[in-house]
CSV table of C-alpha atoms in Angstrom, one decimal:
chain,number,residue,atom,x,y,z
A,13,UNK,CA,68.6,-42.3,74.0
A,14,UNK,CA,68.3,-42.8,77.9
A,15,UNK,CA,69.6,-46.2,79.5
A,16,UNK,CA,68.0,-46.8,82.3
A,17,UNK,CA,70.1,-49.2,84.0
A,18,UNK,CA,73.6,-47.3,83.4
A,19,UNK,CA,71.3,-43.9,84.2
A,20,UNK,CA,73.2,-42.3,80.9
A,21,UNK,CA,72.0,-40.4,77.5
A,22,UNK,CA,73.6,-41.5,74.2
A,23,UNK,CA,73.2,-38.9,71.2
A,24,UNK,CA,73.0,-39.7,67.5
A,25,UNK,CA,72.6,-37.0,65.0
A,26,UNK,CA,69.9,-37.7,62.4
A,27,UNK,CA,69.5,-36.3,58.5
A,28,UNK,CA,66.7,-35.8,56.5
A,29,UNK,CA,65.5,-39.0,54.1
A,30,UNK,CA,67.7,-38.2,50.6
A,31,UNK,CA,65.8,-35.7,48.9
A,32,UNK,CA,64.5,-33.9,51.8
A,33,UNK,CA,66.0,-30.7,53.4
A,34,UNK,CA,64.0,-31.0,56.9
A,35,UNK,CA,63.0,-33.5,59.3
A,36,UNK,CA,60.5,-32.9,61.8
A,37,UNK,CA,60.5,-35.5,64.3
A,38,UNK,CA,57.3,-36.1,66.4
A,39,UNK,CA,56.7,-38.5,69.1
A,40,UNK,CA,57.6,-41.5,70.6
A,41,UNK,CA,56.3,-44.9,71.8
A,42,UNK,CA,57.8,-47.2,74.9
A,43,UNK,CA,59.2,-49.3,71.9
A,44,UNK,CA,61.8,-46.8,71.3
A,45,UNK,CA,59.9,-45.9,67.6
A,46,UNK,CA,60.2,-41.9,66.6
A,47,UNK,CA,57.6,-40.9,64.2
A,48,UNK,CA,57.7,-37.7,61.9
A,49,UNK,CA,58.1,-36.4,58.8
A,50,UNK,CA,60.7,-34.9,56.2
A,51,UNK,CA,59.8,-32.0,54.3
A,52,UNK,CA,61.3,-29.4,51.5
A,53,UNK,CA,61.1,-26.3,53.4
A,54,UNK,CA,57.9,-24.8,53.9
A,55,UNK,CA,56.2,-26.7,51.3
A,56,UNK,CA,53.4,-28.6,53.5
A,57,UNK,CA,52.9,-30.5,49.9
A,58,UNK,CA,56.4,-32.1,50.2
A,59,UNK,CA,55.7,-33.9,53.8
A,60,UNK,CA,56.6,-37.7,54.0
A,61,UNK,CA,56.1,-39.3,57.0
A,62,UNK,CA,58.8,-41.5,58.3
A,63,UNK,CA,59.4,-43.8,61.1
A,64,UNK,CA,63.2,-43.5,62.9
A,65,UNK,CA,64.5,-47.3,64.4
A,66,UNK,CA,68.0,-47.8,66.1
A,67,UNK,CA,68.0,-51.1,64.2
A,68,UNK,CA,67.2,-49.6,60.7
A,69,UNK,CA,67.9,-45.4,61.4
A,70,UNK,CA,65.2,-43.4,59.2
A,71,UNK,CA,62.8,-45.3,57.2
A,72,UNK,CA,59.7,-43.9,55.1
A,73,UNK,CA,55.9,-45.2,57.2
A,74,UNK,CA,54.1,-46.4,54.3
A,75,UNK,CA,56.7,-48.7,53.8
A,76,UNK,CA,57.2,-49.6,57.7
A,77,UNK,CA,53.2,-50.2,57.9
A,78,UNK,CA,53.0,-52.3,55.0
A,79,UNK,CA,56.4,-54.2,55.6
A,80,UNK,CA,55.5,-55.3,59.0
A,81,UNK,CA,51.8,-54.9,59.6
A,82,UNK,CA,50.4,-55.4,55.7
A,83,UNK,CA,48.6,-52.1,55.5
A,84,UNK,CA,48.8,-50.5,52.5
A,85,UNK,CA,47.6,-46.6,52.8
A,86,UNK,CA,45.9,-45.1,50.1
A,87,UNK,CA,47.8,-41.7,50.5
A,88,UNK,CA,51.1,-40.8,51.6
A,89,UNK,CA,50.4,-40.5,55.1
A,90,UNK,CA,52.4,-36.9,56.0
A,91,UNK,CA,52.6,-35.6,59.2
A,92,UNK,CA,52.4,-38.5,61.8
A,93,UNK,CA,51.5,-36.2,65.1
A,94,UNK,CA,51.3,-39.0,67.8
A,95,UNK,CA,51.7,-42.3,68.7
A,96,UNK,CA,49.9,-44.1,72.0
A,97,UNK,CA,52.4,-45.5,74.3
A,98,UNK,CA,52.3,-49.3,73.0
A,99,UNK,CA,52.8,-48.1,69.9
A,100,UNK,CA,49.5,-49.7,68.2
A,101,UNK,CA,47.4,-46.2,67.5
A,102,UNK,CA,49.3,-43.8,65.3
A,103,UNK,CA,47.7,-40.6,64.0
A,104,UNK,CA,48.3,-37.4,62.1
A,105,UNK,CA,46.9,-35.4,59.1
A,106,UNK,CA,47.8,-35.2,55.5
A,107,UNK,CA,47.4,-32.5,53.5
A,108,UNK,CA,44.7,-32.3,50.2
A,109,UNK,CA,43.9,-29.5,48.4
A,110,UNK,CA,44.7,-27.4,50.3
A,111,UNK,CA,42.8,-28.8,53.2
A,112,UNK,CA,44.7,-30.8,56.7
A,113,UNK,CA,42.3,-34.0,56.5
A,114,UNK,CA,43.3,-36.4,59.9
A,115,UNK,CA,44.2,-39.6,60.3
A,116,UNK,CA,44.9,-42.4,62.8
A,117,UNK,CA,45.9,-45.9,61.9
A,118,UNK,CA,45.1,-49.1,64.7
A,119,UNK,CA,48.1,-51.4,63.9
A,120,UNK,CA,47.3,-55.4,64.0
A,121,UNK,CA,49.7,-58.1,64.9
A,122,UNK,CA,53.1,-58.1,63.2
A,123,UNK,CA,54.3,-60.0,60.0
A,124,UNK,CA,57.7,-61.1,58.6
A,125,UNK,CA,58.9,-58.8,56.3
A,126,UNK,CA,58.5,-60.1,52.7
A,127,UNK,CA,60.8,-59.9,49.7
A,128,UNK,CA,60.4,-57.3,47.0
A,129,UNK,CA,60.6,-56.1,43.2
A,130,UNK,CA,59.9,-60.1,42.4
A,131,UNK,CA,60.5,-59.6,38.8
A,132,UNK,CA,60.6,-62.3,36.0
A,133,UNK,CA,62.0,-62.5,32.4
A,134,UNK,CA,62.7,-65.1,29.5
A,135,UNK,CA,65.6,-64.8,27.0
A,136,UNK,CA,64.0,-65.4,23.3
A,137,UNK,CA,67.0,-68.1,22.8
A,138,UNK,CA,66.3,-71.3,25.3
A,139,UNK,CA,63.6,-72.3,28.0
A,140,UNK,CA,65.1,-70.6,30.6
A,141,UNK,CA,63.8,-67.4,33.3
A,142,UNK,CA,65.6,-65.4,35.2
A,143,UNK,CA,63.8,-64.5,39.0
A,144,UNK,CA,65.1,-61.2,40.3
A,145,UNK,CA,64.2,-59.8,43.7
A,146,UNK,CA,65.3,-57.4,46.4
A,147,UNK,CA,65.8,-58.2,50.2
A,148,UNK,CA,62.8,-57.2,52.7
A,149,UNK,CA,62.9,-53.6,53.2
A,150,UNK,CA,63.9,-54.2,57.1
A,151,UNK,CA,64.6,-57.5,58.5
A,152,UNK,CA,64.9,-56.5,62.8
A,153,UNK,CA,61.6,-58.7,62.8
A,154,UNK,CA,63.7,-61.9,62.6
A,155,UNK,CA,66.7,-63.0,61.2
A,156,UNK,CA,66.8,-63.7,58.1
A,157,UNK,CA,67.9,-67.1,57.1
A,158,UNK,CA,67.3,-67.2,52.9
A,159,UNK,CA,64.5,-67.8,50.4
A,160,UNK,CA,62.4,-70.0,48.9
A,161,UNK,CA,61.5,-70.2,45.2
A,162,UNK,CA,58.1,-71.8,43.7
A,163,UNK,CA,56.8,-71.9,40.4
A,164,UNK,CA,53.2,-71.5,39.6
A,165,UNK,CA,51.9,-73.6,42.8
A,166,UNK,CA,52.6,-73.0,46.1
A,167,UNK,CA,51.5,-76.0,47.5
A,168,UNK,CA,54.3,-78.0,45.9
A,169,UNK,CA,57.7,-78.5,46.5
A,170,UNK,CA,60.2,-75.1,46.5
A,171,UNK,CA,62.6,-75.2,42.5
A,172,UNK,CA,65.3,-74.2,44.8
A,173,UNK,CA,66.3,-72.7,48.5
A,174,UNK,CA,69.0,-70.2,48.4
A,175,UNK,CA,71.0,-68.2,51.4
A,176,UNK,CA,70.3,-64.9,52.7
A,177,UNK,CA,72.1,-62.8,50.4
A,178,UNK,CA,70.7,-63.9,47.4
A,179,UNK,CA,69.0,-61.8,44.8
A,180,UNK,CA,68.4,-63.6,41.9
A,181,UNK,CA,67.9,-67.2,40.4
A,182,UNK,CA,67.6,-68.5,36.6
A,183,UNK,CA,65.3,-71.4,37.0
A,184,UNK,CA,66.6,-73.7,33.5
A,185,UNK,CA,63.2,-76.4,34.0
A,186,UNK,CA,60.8,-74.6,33.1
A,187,UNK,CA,57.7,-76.2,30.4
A,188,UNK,CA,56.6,-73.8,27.4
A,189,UNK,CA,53.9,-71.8,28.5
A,190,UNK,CA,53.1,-69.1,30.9
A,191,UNK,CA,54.7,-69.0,34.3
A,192,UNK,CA,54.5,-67.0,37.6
A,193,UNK,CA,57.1,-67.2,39.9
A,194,UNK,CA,56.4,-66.6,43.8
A,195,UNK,CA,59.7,-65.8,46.0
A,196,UNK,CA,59.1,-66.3,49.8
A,197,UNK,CA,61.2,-64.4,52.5
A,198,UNK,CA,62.7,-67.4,55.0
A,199,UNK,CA,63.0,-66.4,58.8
A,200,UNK,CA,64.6,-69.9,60.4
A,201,UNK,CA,61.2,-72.1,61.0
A,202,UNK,CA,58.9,-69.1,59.7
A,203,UNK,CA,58.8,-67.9,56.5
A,204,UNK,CA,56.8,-64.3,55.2
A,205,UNK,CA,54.1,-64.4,53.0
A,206,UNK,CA,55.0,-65.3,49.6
A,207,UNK,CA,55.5,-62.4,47.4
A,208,UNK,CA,54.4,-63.1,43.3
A,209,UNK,CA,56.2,-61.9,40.0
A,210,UNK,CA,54.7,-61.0,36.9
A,211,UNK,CA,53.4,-63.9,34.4
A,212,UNK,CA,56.3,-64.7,31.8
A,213,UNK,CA,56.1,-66.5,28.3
A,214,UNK,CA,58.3,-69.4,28.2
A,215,UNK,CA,58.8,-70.5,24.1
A,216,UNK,CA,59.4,-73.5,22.2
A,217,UNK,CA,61.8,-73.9,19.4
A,218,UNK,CA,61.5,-71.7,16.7
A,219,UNK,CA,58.5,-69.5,18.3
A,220,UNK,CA,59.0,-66.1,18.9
A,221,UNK,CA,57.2,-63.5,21.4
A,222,UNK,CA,54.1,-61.9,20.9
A,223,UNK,CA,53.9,-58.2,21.1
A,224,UNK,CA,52.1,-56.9,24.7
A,225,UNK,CA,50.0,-53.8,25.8
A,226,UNK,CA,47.9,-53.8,22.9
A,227,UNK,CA,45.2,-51.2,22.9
A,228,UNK,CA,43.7,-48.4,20.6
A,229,UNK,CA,42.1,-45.0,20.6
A,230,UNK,CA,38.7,-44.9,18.9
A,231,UNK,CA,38.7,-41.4,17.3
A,232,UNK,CA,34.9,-39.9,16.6
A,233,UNK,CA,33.4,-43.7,15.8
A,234,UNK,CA,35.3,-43.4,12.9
A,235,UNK,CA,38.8,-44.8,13.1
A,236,UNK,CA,41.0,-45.8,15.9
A,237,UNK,CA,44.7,-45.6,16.5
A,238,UNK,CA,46.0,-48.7,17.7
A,239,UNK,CA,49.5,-48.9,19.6
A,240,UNK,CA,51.3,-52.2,21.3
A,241,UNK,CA,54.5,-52.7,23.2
A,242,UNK,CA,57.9,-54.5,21.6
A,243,UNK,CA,57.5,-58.2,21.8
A,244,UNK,CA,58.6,-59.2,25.5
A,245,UNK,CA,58.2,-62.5,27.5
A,246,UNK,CA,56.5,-60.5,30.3
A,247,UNK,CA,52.6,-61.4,30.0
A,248,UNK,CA,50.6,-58.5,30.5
A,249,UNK,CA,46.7,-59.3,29.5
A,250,UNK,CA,43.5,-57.8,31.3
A,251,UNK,CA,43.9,-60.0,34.2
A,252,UNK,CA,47.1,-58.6,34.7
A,253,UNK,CA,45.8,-54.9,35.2
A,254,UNK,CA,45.9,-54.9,38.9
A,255,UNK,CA,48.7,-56.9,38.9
A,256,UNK,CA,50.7,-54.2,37.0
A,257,UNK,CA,49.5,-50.7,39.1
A,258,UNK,CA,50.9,-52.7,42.1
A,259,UNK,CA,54.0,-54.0,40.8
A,260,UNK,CA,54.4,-49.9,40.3
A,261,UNK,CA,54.9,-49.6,43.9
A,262,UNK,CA,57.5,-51.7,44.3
A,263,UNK,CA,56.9,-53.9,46.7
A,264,UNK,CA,54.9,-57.2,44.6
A,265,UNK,CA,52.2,-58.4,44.3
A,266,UNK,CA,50.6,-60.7,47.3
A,267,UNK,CA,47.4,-61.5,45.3
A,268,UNK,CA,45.0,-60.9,42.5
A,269,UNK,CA,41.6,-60.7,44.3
A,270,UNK,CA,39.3,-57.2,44.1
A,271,UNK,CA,40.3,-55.0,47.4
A,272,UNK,CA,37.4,-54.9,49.7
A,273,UNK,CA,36.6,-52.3,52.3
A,274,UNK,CA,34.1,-54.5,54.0
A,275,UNK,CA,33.9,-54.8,57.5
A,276,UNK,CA,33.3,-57.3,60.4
A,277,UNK,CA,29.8,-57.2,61.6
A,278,UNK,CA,30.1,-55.8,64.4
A,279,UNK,CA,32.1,-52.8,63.1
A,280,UNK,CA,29.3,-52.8,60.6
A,281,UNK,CA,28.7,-48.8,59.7
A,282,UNK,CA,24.8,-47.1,59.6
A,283,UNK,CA,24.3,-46.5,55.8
A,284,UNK,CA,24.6,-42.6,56.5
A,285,UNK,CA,28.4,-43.3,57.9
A,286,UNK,CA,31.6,-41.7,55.6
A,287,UNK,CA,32.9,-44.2,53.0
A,288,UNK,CA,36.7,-45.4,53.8
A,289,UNK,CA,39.2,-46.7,51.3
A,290,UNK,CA,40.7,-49.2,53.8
A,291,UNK,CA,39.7,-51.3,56.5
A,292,UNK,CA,42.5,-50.8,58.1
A,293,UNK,CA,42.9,-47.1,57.4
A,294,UNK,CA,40.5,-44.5,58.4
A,295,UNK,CA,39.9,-41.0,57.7
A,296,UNK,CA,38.2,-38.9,60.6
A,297,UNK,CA,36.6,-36.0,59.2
A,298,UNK,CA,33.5,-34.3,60.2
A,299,UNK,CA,32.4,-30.6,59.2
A,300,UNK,CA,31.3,-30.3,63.3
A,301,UNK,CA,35.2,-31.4,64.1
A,302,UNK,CA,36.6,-28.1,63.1
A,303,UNK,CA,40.2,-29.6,63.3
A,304,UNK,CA,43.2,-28.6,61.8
A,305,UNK,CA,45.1,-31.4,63.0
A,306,UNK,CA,44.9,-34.5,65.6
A,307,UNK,CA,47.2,-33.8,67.8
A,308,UNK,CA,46.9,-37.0,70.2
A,309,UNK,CA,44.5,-39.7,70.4
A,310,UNK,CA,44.4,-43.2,72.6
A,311,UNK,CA,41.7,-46.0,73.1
A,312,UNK,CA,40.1,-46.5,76.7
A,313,UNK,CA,37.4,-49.4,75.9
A,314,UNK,CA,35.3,-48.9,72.8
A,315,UNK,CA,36.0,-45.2,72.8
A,316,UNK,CA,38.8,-43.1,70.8
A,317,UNK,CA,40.2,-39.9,72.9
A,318,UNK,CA,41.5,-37.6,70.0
A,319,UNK,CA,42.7,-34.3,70.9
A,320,UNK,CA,42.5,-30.7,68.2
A,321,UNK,CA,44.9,-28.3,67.5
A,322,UNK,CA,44.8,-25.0,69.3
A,323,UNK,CA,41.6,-25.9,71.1
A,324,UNK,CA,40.7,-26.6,75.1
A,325,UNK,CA,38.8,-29.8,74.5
A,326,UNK,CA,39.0,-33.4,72.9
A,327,UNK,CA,36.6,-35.3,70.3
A,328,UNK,CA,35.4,-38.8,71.3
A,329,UNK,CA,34.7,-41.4,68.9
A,330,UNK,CA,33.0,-44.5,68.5
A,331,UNK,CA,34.4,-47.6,66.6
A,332,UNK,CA,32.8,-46.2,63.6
A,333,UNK,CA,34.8,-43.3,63.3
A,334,UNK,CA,31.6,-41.1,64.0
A,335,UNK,CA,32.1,-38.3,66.9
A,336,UNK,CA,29.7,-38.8,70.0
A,337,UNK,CA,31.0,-35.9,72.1
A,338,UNK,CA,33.2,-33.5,72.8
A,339,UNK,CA,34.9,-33.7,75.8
A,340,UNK,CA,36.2,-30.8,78.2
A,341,UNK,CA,37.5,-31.3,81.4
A,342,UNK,CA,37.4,-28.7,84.2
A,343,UNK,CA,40.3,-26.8,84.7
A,344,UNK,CA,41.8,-28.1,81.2
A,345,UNK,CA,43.6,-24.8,80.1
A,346,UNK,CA,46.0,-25.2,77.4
A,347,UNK,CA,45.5,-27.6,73.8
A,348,UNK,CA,47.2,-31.2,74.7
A,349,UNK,CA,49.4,-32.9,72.7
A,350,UNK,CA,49.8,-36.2,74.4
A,351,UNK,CA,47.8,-38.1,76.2
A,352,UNK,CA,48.8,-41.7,78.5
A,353,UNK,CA,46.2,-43.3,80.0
A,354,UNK,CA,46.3,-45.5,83.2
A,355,UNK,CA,43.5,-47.6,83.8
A,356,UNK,CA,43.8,-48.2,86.9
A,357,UNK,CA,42.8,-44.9,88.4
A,358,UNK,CA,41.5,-44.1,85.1
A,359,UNK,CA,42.9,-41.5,84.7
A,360,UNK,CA,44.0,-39.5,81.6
A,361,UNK,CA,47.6,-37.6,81.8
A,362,UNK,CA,47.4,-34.7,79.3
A,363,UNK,CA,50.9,-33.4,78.2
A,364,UNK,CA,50.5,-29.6,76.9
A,365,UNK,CA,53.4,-27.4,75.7
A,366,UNK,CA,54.2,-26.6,79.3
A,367,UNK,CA,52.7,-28.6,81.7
A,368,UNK,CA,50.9,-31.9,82.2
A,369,UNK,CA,47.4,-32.3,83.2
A,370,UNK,CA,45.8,-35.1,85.2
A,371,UNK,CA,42.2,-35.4,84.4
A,372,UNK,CA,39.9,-38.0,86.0
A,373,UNK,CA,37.7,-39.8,83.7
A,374,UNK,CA,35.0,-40.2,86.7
A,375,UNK,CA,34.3,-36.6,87.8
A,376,UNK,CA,35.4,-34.6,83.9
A,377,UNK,CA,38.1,-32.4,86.3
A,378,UNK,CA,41.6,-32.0,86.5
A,379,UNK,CA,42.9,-33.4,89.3
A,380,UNK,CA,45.2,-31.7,91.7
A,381,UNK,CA,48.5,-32.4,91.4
A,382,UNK,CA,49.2,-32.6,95.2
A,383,UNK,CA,47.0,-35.1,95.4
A,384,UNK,CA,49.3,-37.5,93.0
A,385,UNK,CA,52.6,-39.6,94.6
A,386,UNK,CA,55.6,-38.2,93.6
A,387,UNK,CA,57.3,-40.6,91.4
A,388,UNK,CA,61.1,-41.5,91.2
């Protein structure tokens, strides 16, 4: 790590994410953010991409993206490859099926990281539940300052505020009946979006819990096995079905409403356009790309720059993620893998693995390097 004002390097050694025997670090954006990926040996399979802070050290992306920008990706992301210099385009490729399929993420504005595992549970003795949480997986976005707890209605008053380093709370109010609990992350005047447990059975006296998960088997239209789960306060009903496959990931749940892929009108795609699973997250494949991996990419206007592995030339795309042309500048001799652009010679600078070339977006040529001003 350079300090510019002392004009000295500091060095910090940096392992692999538990689990992993190798870490493959990547790029780097002005922010001081390393991407890359861990890996178990030579199994491309194994690849998790990560994100390295000096706040936080080595931290796993999918959890960085949704922690602090609400993206959740569909896949695990794999090899991050770059990142543009404000940090706000990431892309890479993940591997499926034996295929490299490429990626690049546009990252929105930032959120406060939000509490996690909200769990909630009712003895079968007493109208009482327990609330158990974790802290926000990283916190550099503000300090945090404690929680707030709510039960079924957000709109009222908090049951309780607690510190910082709390983790759990037994709320000892609560009405027979069902009950979801909703823990919210407290950053001094700001607080993160609230984060909501599971629905929990409170009893009267003398009742007793039901048993959950019922379901059956029909075998041949003739007769069905039917199974349950051991009676347990936790509600789980068909309502609950999304709610469940996302407590699985361990972050919450933020609501229950149907995931849409929509998109705004004027991002609207032609009918004959690829099918995403996110909004926010887009593949970029195309059999004409003939890409192994996306090696750099940055945004100049409406127009993404996105560089391929092991070949002289760069794809352009439109906001639709379709590819309008391939682009290859004059006296570009080597496959880049970086790319700054400064608007205001508009010009692209093109790092390769030995050299950097400066190619002018008005004439399609590199530019010659004695032309440039040296810089200090």
């Amino acid at each position: 790590r350079y300090a510019r004002a002392d004009e000295q390097f500091t060095y910090e050694t940096v392992d692999p994410m538990p689990g992993y025997s190798l870490l493959y670090l990547q790029t780097i954006d002005d922010q001081g953010l390393i991407f890359g990926y861990n890996g178990i040996e030579a199994d491309p399979n194994t690849r998790k991409a990560c994100v390295y802070t000096s706040d936080n050290g080595l931290v796993d992306l999918n959890n960085y993206l949704f922690e602090f920008y609400d993206i959740t990706v569909p896949v695990e992301l794999g090899c991050p490859t770059h990142t543009s210099a404000d940090g706000k385009i990431i892309a890479g490729f993940f591997f499926f099926q034996g295929a490299a399929i490429p990626w690049y993420i546009e990252l929105g504005e930032k959120i406060l990281p939000r509490a996690r595992y909200v769990k909630a549970k009712a003895p079968s003795i007493g109208a009482m539940v327990r609330i158990d949480w974790q802290k926000p997986y990283l916190t550099q976005a503000g300090t945090l300052t404690g929680y707030k707890i709510y039960r079924d209605d957000l709109n009222k008053q908090p049951i309780v505020e607690l510190g910082p380093d709390a983790e759990t709370y037994t709320d000892e109010t609560p009405e027979e009946g069902q009950h979801t609990y909703y823990v919210v992350a407290v950053y001094g005047d700001e607080v993160a979006k609230p984060i909501a447990s599971n629905a929990v059975q409170v009893l009267s006296a003398g009742s007793t819990f039901p048993v959950q998960k019922i379901d059956h088997l029909l075998q041949n239209n003739r007769y069905a096995n039917i199974y349950w789960g051991l009676p347990s306060s936790e509600v789980v009903a068909a309502t609950m079905a999304k709610a469940d496959a996302s407590a699985k990931d361990g972050r919450g749940i933020i609501d229950l409403a149907p995931v849409t892929t929509a998109m705004p009108k004027a991002m609207t795609r032609p009918a004959s356009a690829p099918k995403y699973l996110s909004s926010a997250f887009d593949y970029i494949y195309n059999v004409d790309m003939q890409m192994y991996d996306g090696y750099a990419g940055i945004k100049v206007g409406n127009r993404y720059y996105v560089s391929s592995w092991q070949e002289c030339n760069i794809r352009i795309l439109n906001e639709n993620n379709e590819i309008v042309g391939k682009w290859q500048p004059a006296g570009l001799n080597a496959p880049v893998l970086s790319m700054v652009y400064f608007e205001e010679n508009q010009q692209i600078y093109c790092g390769t693995d030995d050299k950097v070339y400066v190619v002018d977006l008005k004439t399609n040529k590199v530019v010659d390097l004695a032309l440039i001003p040296v810089w200090r």
